[in-house]
Coordinates of C-alpha atoms in Angstrom, one line a residue:
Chain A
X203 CA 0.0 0.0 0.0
X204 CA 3.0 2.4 0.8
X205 CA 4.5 1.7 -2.2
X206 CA 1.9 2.5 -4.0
X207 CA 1.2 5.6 -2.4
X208 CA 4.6 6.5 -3.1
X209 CA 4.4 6.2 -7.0
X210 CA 0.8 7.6 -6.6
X211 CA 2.2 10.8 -4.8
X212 CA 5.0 11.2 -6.8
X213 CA 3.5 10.9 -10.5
X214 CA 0.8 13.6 -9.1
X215 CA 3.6 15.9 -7.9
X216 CA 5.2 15.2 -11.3
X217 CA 2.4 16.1 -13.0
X218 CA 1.6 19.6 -11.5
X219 CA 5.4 20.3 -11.3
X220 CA 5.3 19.8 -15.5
X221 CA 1.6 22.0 -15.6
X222 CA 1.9 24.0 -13.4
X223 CA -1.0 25.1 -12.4
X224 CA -0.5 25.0 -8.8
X225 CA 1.9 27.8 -8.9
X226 CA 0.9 29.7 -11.7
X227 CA -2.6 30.1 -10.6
X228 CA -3.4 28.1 -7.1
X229 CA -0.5 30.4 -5.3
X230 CA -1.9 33.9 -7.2
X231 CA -5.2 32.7 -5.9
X232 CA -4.3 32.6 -2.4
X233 CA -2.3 35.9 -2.3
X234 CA -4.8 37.1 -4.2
X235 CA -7.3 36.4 -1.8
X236 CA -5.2 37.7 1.3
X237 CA -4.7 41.0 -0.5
X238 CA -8.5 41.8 -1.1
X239 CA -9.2 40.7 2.7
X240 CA -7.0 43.3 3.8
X241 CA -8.6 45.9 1.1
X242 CA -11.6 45.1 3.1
X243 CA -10.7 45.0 6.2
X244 CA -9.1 48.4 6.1
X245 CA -5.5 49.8 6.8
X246 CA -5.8 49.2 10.7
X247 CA -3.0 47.1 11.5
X248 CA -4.5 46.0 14.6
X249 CA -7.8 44.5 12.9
X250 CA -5.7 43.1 10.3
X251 CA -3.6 40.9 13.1
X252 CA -6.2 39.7 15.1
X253 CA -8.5 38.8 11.6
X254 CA -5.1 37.5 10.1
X255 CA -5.1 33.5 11.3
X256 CA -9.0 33.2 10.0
X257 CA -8.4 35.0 6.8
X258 CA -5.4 32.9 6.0
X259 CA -7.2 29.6 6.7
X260 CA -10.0 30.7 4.5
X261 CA -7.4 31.8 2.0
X262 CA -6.0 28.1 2.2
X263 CA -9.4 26.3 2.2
X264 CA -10.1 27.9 -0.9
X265 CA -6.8 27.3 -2.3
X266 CA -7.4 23.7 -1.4
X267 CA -10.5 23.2 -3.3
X268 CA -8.1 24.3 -6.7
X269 CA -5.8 22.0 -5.6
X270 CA -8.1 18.8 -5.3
X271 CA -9.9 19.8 -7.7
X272 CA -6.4 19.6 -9.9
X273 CA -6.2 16.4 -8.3
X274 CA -9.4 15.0 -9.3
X275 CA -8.9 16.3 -13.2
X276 CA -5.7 13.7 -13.2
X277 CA -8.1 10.7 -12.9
X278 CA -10.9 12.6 -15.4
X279 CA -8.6 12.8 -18.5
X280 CA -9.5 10.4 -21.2
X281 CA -9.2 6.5 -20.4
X282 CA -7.2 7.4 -17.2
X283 CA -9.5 6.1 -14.7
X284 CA -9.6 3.0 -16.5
X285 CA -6.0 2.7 -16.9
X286 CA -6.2 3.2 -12.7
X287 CA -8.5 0.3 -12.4
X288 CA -6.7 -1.9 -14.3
X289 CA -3.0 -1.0 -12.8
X290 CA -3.3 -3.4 -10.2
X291 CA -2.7 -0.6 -8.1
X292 CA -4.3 -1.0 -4.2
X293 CA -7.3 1.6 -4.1
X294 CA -6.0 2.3 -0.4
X295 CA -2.7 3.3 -1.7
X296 CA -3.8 5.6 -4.2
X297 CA -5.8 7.3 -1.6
X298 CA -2.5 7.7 0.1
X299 CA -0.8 9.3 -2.1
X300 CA -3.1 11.6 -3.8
X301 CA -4.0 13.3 -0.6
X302 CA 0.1 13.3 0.4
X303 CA 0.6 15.0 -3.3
X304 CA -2.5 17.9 -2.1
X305 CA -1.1 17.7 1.4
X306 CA 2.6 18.9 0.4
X307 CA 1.1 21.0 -2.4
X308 CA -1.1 23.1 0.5
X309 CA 1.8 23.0 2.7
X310 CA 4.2 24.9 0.1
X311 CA 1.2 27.2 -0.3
X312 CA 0.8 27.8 3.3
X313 CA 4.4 28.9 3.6
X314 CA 4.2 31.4 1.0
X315 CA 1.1 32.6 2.6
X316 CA 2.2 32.7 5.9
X317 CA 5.5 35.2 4.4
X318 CA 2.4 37.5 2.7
X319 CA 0.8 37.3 5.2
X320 CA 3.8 38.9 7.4
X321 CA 4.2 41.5 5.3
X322 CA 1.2 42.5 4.8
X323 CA -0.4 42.2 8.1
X324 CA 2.6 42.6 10.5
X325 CA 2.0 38.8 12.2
X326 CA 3.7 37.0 14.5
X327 CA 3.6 34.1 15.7
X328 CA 4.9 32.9 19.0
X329 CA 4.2 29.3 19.4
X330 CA 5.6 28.2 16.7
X331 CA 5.7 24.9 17.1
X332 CA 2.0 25.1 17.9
X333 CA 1.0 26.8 14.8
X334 CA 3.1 24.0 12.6
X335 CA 1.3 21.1 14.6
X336 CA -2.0 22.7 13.7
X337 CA -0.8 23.7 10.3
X338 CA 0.3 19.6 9.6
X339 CA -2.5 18.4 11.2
X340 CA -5.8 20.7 9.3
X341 CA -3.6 19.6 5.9
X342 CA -4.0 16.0 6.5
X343 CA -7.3 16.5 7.4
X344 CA -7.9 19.2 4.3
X345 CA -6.0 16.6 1.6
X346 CA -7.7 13.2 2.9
X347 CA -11.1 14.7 3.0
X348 CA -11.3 16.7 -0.2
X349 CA -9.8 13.3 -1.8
X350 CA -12.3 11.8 -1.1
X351 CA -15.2 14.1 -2.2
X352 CA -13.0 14.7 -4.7
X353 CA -13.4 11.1 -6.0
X354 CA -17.4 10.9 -5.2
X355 CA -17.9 13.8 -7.4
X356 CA -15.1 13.0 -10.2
X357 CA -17.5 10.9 -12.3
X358 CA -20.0 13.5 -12.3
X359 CA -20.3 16.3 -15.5
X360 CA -20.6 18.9 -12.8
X361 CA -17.9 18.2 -10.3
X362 CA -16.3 21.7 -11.0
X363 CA -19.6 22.8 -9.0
X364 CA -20.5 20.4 -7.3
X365 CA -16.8 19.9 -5.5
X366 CA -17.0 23.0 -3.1
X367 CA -20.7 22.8 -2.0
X368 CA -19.6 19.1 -1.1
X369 CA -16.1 19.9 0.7
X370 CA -16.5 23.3 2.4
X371 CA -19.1 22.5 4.7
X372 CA -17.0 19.4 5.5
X373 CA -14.0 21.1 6.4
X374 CA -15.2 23.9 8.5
X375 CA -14.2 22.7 11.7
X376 CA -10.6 22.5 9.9
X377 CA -11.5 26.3 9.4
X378 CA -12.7 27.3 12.8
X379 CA -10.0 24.8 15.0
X380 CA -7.1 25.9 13.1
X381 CA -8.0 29.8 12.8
X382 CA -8.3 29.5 16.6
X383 CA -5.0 27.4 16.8
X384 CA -2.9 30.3 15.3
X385 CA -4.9 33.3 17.3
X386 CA -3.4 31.2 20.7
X387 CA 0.0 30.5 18.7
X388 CA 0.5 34.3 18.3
X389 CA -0.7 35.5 21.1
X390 CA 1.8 32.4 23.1
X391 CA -1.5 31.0 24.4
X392 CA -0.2 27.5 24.0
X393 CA -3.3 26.2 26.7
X394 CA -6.4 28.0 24.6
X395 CA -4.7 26.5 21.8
X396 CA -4.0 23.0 22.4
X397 CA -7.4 22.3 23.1
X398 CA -8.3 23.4 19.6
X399 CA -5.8 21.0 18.6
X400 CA -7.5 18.4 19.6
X401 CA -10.1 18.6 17.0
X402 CA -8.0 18.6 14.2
X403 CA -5.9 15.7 15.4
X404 CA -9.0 13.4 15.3
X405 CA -10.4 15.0 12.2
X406 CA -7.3 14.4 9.9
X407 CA -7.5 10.4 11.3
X408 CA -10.7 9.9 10.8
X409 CA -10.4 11.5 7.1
X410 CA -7.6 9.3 6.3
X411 CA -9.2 5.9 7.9
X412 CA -12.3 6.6 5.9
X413 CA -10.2 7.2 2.6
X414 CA -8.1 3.9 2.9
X415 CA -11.9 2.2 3.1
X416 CA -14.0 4.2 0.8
X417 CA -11.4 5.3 -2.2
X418 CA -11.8 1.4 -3.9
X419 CA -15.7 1.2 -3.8
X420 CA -15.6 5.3 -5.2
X421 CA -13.6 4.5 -8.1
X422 CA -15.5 1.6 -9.0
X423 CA -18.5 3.9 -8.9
X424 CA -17.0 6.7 -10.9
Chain B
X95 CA -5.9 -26.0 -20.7
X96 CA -8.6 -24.1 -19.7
X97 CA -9.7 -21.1 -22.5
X98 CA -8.6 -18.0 -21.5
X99 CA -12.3 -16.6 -22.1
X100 CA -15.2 -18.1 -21.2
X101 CA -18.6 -16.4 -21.1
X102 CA -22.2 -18.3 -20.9
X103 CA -25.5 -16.3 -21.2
X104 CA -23.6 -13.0 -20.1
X105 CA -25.8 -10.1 -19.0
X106 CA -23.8 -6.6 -18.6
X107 CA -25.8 -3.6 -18.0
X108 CA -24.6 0.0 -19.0
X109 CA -26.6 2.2 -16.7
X110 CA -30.1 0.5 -16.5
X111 CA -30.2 -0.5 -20.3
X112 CA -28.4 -4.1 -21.6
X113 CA -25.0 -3.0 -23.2
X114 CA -25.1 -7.4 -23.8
X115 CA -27.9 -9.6 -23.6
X116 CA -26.9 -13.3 -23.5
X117 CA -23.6 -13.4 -25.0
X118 CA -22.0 -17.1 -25.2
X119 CA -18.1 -16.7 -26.2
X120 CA -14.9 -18.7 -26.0
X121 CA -11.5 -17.4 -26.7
X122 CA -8.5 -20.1 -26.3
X123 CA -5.0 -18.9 -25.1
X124 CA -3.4 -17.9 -28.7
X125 CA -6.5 -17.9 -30.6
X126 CA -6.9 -13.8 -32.0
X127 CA -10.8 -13.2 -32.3
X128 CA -12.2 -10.0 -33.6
X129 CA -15.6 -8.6 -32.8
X130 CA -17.2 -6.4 -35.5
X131 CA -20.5 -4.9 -35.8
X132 CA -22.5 -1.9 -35.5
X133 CA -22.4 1.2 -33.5
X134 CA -23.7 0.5 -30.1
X135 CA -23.6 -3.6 -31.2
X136 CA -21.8 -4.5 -27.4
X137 CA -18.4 -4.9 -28.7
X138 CA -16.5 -2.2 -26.1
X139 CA -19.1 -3.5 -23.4
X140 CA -18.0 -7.1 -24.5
X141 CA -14.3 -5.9 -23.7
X142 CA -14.8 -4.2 -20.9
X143 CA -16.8 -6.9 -19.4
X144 CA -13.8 -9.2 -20.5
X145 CA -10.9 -6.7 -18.3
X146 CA -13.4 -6.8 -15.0
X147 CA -14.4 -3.2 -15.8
X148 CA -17.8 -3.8 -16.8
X149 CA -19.7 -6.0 -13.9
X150 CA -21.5 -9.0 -15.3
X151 CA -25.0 -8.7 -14.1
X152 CA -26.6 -12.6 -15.2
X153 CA -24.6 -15.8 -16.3
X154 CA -21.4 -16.9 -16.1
X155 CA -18.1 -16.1 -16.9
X156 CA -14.1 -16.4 -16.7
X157 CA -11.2 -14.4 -17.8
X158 CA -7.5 -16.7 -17.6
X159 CA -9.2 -18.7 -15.0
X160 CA -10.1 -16.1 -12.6
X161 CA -14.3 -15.5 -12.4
X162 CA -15.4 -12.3 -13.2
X163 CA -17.9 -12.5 -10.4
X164 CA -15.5 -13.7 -7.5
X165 CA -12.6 -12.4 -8.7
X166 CA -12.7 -9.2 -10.8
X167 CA -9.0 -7.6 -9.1
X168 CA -7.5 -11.3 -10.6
X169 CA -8.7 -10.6 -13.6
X170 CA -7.2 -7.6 -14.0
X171 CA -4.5 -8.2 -13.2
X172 CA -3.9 -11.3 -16.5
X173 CA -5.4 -8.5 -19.0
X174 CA -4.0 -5.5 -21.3
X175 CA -6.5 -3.2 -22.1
X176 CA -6.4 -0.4 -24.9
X177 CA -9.5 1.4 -24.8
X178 CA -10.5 4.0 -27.5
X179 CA -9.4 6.5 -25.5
X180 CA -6.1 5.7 -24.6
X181 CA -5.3 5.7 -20.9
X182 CA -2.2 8.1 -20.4
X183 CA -0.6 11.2 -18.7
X184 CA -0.6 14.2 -21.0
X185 CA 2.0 15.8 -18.6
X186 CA 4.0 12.6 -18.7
X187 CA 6.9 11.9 -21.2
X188 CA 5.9 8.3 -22.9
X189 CA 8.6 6.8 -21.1
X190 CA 7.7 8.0 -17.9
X191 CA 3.6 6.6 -18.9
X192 CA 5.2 3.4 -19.7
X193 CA 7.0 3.4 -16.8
X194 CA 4.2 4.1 -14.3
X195 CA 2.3 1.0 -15.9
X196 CA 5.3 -1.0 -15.4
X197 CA 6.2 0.0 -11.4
X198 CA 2.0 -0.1 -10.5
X199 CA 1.7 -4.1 -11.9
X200 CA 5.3 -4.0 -10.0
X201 CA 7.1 -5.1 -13.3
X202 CA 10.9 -3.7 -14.2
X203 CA 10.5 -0.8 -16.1
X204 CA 13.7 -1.8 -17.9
X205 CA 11.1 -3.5 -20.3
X206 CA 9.3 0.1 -21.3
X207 CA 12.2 1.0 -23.6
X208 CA 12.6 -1.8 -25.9
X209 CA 8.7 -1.7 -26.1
X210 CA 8.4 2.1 -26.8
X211 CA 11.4 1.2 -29.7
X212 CA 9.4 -1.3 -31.2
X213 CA 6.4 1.0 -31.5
X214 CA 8.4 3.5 -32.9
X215 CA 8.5 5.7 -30.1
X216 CA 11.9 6.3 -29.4
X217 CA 14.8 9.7 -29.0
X218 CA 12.8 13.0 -28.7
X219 CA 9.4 11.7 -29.0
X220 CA 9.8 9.0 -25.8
X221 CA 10.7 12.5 -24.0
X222 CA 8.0 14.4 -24.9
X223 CA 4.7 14.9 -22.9
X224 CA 2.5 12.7 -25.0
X225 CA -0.5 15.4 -24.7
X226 CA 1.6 16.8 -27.5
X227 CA 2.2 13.9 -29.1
X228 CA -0.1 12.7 -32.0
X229 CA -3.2 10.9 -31.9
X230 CA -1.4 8.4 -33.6
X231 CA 1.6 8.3 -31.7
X232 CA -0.8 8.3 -28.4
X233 CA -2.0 5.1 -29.6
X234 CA 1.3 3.8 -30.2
X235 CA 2.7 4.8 -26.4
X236 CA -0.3 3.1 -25.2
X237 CA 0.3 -0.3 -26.8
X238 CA 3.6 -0.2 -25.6
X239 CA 2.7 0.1 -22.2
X240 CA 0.5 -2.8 -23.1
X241 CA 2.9 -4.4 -24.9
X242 CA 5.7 -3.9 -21.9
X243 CA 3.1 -5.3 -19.3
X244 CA 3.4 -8.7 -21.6
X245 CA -0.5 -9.8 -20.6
X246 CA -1.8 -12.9 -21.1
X247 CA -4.9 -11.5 -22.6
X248 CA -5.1 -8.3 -24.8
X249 CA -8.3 -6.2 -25.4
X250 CA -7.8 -4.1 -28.3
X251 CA -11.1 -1.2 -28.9
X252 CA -10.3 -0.7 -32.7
X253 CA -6.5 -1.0 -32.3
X254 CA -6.0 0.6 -35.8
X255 CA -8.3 3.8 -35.2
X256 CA -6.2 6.9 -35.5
X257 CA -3.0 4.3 -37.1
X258 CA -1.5 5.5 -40.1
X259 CA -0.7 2.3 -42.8
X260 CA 2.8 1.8 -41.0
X261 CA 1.3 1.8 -37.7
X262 CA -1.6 -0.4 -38.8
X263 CA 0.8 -3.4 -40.4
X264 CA 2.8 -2.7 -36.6
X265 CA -0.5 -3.9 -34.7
X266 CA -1.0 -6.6 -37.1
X267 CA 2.4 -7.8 -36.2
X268 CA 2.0 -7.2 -32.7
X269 CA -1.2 -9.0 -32.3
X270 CA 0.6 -12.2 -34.7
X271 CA 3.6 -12.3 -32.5
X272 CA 1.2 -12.3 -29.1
X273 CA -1.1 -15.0 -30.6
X274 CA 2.4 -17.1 -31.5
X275 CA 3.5 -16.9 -27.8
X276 CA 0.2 -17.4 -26.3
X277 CA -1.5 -14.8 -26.0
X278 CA -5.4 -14.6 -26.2
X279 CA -6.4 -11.6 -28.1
X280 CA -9.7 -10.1 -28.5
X281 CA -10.2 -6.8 -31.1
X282 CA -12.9 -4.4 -32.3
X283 CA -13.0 -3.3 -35.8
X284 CA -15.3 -1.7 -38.2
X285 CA -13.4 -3.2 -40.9
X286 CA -14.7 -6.6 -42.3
X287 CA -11.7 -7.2 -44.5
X288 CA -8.9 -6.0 -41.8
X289 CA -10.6 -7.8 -39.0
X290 CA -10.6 -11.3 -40.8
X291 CA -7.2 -11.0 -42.2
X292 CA -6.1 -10.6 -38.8
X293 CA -8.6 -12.8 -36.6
X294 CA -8.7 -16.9 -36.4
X295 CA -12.9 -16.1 -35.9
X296 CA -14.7 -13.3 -36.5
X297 CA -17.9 -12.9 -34.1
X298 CA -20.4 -10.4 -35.4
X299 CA -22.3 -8.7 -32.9
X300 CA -25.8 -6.8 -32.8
X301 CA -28.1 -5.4 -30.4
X302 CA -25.8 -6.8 -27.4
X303 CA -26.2 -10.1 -29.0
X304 CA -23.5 -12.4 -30.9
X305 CA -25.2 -12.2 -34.5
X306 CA -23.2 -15.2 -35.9
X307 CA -19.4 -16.5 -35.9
X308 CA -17.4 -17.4 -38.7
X309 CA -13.6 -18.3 -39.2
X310 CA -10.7 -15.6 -40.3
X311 CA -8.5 -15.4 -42.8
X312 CA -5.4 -15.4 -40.7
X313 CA -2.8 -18.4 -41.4
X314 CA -1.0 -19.8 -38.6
X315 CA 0.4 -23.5 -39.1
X316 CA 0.4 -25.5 -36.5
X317 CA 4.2 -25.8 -36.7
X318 CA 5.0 -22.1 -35.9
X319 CA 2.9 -21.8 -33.0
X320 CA 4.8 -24.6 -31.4
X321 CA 8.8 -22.9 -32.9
X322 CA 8.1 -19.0 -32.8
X323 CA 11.7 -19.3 -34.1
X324 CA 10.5 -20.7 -37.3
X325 CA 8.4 -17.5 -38.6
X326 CA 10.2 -15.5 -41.2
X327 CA 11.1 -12.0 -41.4
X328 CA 8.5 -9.4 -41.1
X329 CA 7.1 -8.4 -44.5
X330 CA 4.4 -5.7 -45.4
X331 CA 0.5 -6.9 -45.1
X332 CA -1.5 -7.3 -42.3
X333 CA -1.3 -11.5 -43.1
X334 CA 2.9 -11.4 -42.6
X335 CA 4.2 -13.8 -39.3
X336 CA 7.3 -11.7 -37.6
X337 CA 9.7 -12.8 -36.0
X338 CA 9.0 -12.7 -32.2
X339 CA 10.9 -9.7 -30.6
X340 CA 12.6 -9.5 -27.2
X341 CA 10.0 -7.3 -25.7
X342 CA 7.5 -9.9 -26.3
X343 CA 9.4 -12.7 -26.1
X344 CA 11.1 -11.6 -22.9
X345 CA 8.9 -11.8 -19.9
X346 CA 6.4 -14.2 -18.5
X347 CA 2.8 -13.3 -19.4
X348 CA 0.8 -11.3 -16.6
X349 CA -1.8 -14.0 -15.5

């Protein structure tokens, strides 16, 4: 199964390395995004910092609907999800490593972010190592789960639609635990915080136990 | 030895219609059979039911001994499939395509090149991203992934379409040299004349239904199948016996 996640994961990140879409228009998207929620949020650097940790998780969660979404157009092209059927490949393992290809994908974006996001709103972030648990942990959860509604929609003519009305509502405790995360991480509130992270421990398992069972039965439906 | 195909009364749904209503078909190992008929006549449904893709709703069948019922991941494991659409990476090179096949059915990939040569995919175009590649040459990658993975049952879906005359007398050598060594192969065509020059049977299909069966045109002495050794050169014409290559004759068959 690790094996195969490992040829999974690497021919995805292959794949977006040689389109790349992820950088050329996943990463604008994000900044993008951060940039017209400070235009609306106003010059006060104070607002700005204490809205900062929730705008740059909705910035991400959007991102990570591209990303999936990039994800699931892999499997769509012509004969491809055949060709996936037939490769002898373990369903589990291609779970695996599609959602560790959108997983390392979100994580480069959420570095750049987090650097725009310095600049632009003056953050900080004292806990570090608090706001890189949650960080790790809300990806997982963010990768395995859009995977999978990725996959239930990908056999459908309107998963371009149909793909953010399914994961969004999904993920919002991803949203609310991690935006409250990294409001305790920079403030040093490592207490307020851990107890966040408790949600998006169990969230990102779950996600990935489900995946391992689901992704073979969801690619025979597609 | 058992056949390599054998379905009774089959029943595959497409959605809630019958893409094949009752179909009765044995291939042996070695024997090429061709399936011609009409738009919408069963014959991708008859091959997709035949790589475990399709789900066989009534009656019986078995692909290289596995059932398609019981055991639809051991059945795909024994077969090549080539669908219309063939099933590759755009952003991919050929070689790498060829390559992934290769590592998932955890085969050495040091078979992809000598297939990709034989299909005439070889120097710049093996490094090219094949969504810039040629419909033609698209084809060509994909039957050398197939080719590579050495199956013991191909499913060709119109194997010439998009084929110029070169690439169409290539197949026809391909599927000559499998059917020496063993292979069960099963192909679609439109073509009357191409499919029985290439075919031991021909079945004709309608309506989801095997219409009627008659023998090919295809000439394969007994001798030859036993000594691949024994085939002459390859000459031009879809009837010519080539010599076995290494890529074919290299590896054991998937099955």
């Amino acid at each position: 199964m690790l094996r195969d996640a490992w040829l999974v994961a690497g021919r995805d990140l292959r794949i977006e390395a040689r389109s790349r879409v992820a950088l050329w228009q996943v990463l604008p998207f994000a900044l993008l995004a951060l940039v017209l929620f400070a235009f609306a949020l106003g010059p006060d650097r104070a607002t700005l910092a204490s809205a900062a940790p929730g705008l740059f998780w909705v910035a991400v969660l959007f991102s990570g609907v591209l990303a999936v979404h990039r994800s699931v157009a892999i499997e769509s092209g012509e004969g491809t999800r055949d060709g996936l059927r037939l490769s002898g490949l373990d369903p589990a393992g291609i779970f695996l490593g599609k959602a560790a290809a959108v997983a390392l994908q979100l994580a480069a974006l959420e570095v750049v972010l987090w650097l725009g996001m310095r600049v632009l709103f003056g953050v900080t972030i004292r806990a570090i190592w608090l706001a890189v648990a949650a960080a790790a942990l809300a990806t997982i959860g963010l990768a395995a789960a859009g995977v999978i509604y990725g996959a239930l929609s990908g056999g459908l003519r309107v998963r371009e639609t149909l793909l953010p009305l399914l994961v969004l509502p999904v993920v919002a405790p991803v949203l609310l635990a991690a935006s409250r995360v990294w409001s305790a991480a920079a403030v040093g509130a490592v207490g307020a915080g851990e107890s966040w992270l408790r949600i998006l421990g169990p969230f990102a398992l779950v996600y990935l136990a489900v995946g391992v069972v689901v992704y073979g039965p969801l690619l025979e439906a597609g | 030895m058992a056949s390599a195909v054998h379905l009774t009364s089959a029943v595959a749904l497409a959605g809630r219609f019958p893409a094949l209503s009752g179909v009765d078909l044995s291939v042996d190992h070695g024997e090429v059979v061709a399936v011609v008929g009409p738009n919408g006549a069963g014959k991708t449904s008859l091959l997709r039911l035949c790589a475990g893709l399709l789900p066989l709703s009534s009656g019986q069948g078995s692909v290289l001994g596995h059932d398609l019922v019981e055991d639809p991941a051991g059945v795909r494991r024994g077969v090549g499939f080539l669908g219309h659409a063939p099933a590759l990476y755009d952003e991919l090179t050929a070689t790498e395509n060829v390559r992934f096949v290769l590592r998932a059915a955890g085969l050495p990939v040091s078979r992809g090149a000598g297939a990709l040569e034989r299909l005439g995919i070889g120097g710049r175009i093996a490094r090219t991203p094949v969504g810039r590649l040629s419909a033609g040459q698209r084809r060509r990658v994909a039957l050398a992934a197939l080719v590579a993975k050495c199956p013991a049952l191909w499913l060709l879906d119109e194997p010439h379409a998009a084929m110029d005359p070169a690439g169409r007398e290539l197949v026809a050598a391909l599927i000559a040299e499998a059917s020496v060594q063993g292979v069960a192969v099963i192909l679609t065509s439109h073509e009357l004349a191409l499919a029985r020059s290439l075919a031991d049977r021909v079945v004709s299909m309608a309506g989801g239904r095997v219409s009627r069966i008659f023998e090919g045109q295809r000439s394969a002495p007994d001798d030859c199948r036993d000594d691949p050794g024994a085939l002459g050169a390859p000459a031009s014409g879809v009837a010519a016996r080539p010599t076995p290559v290494p890529t074919l004759a290299g590896g054991a068959h998937v099955a």
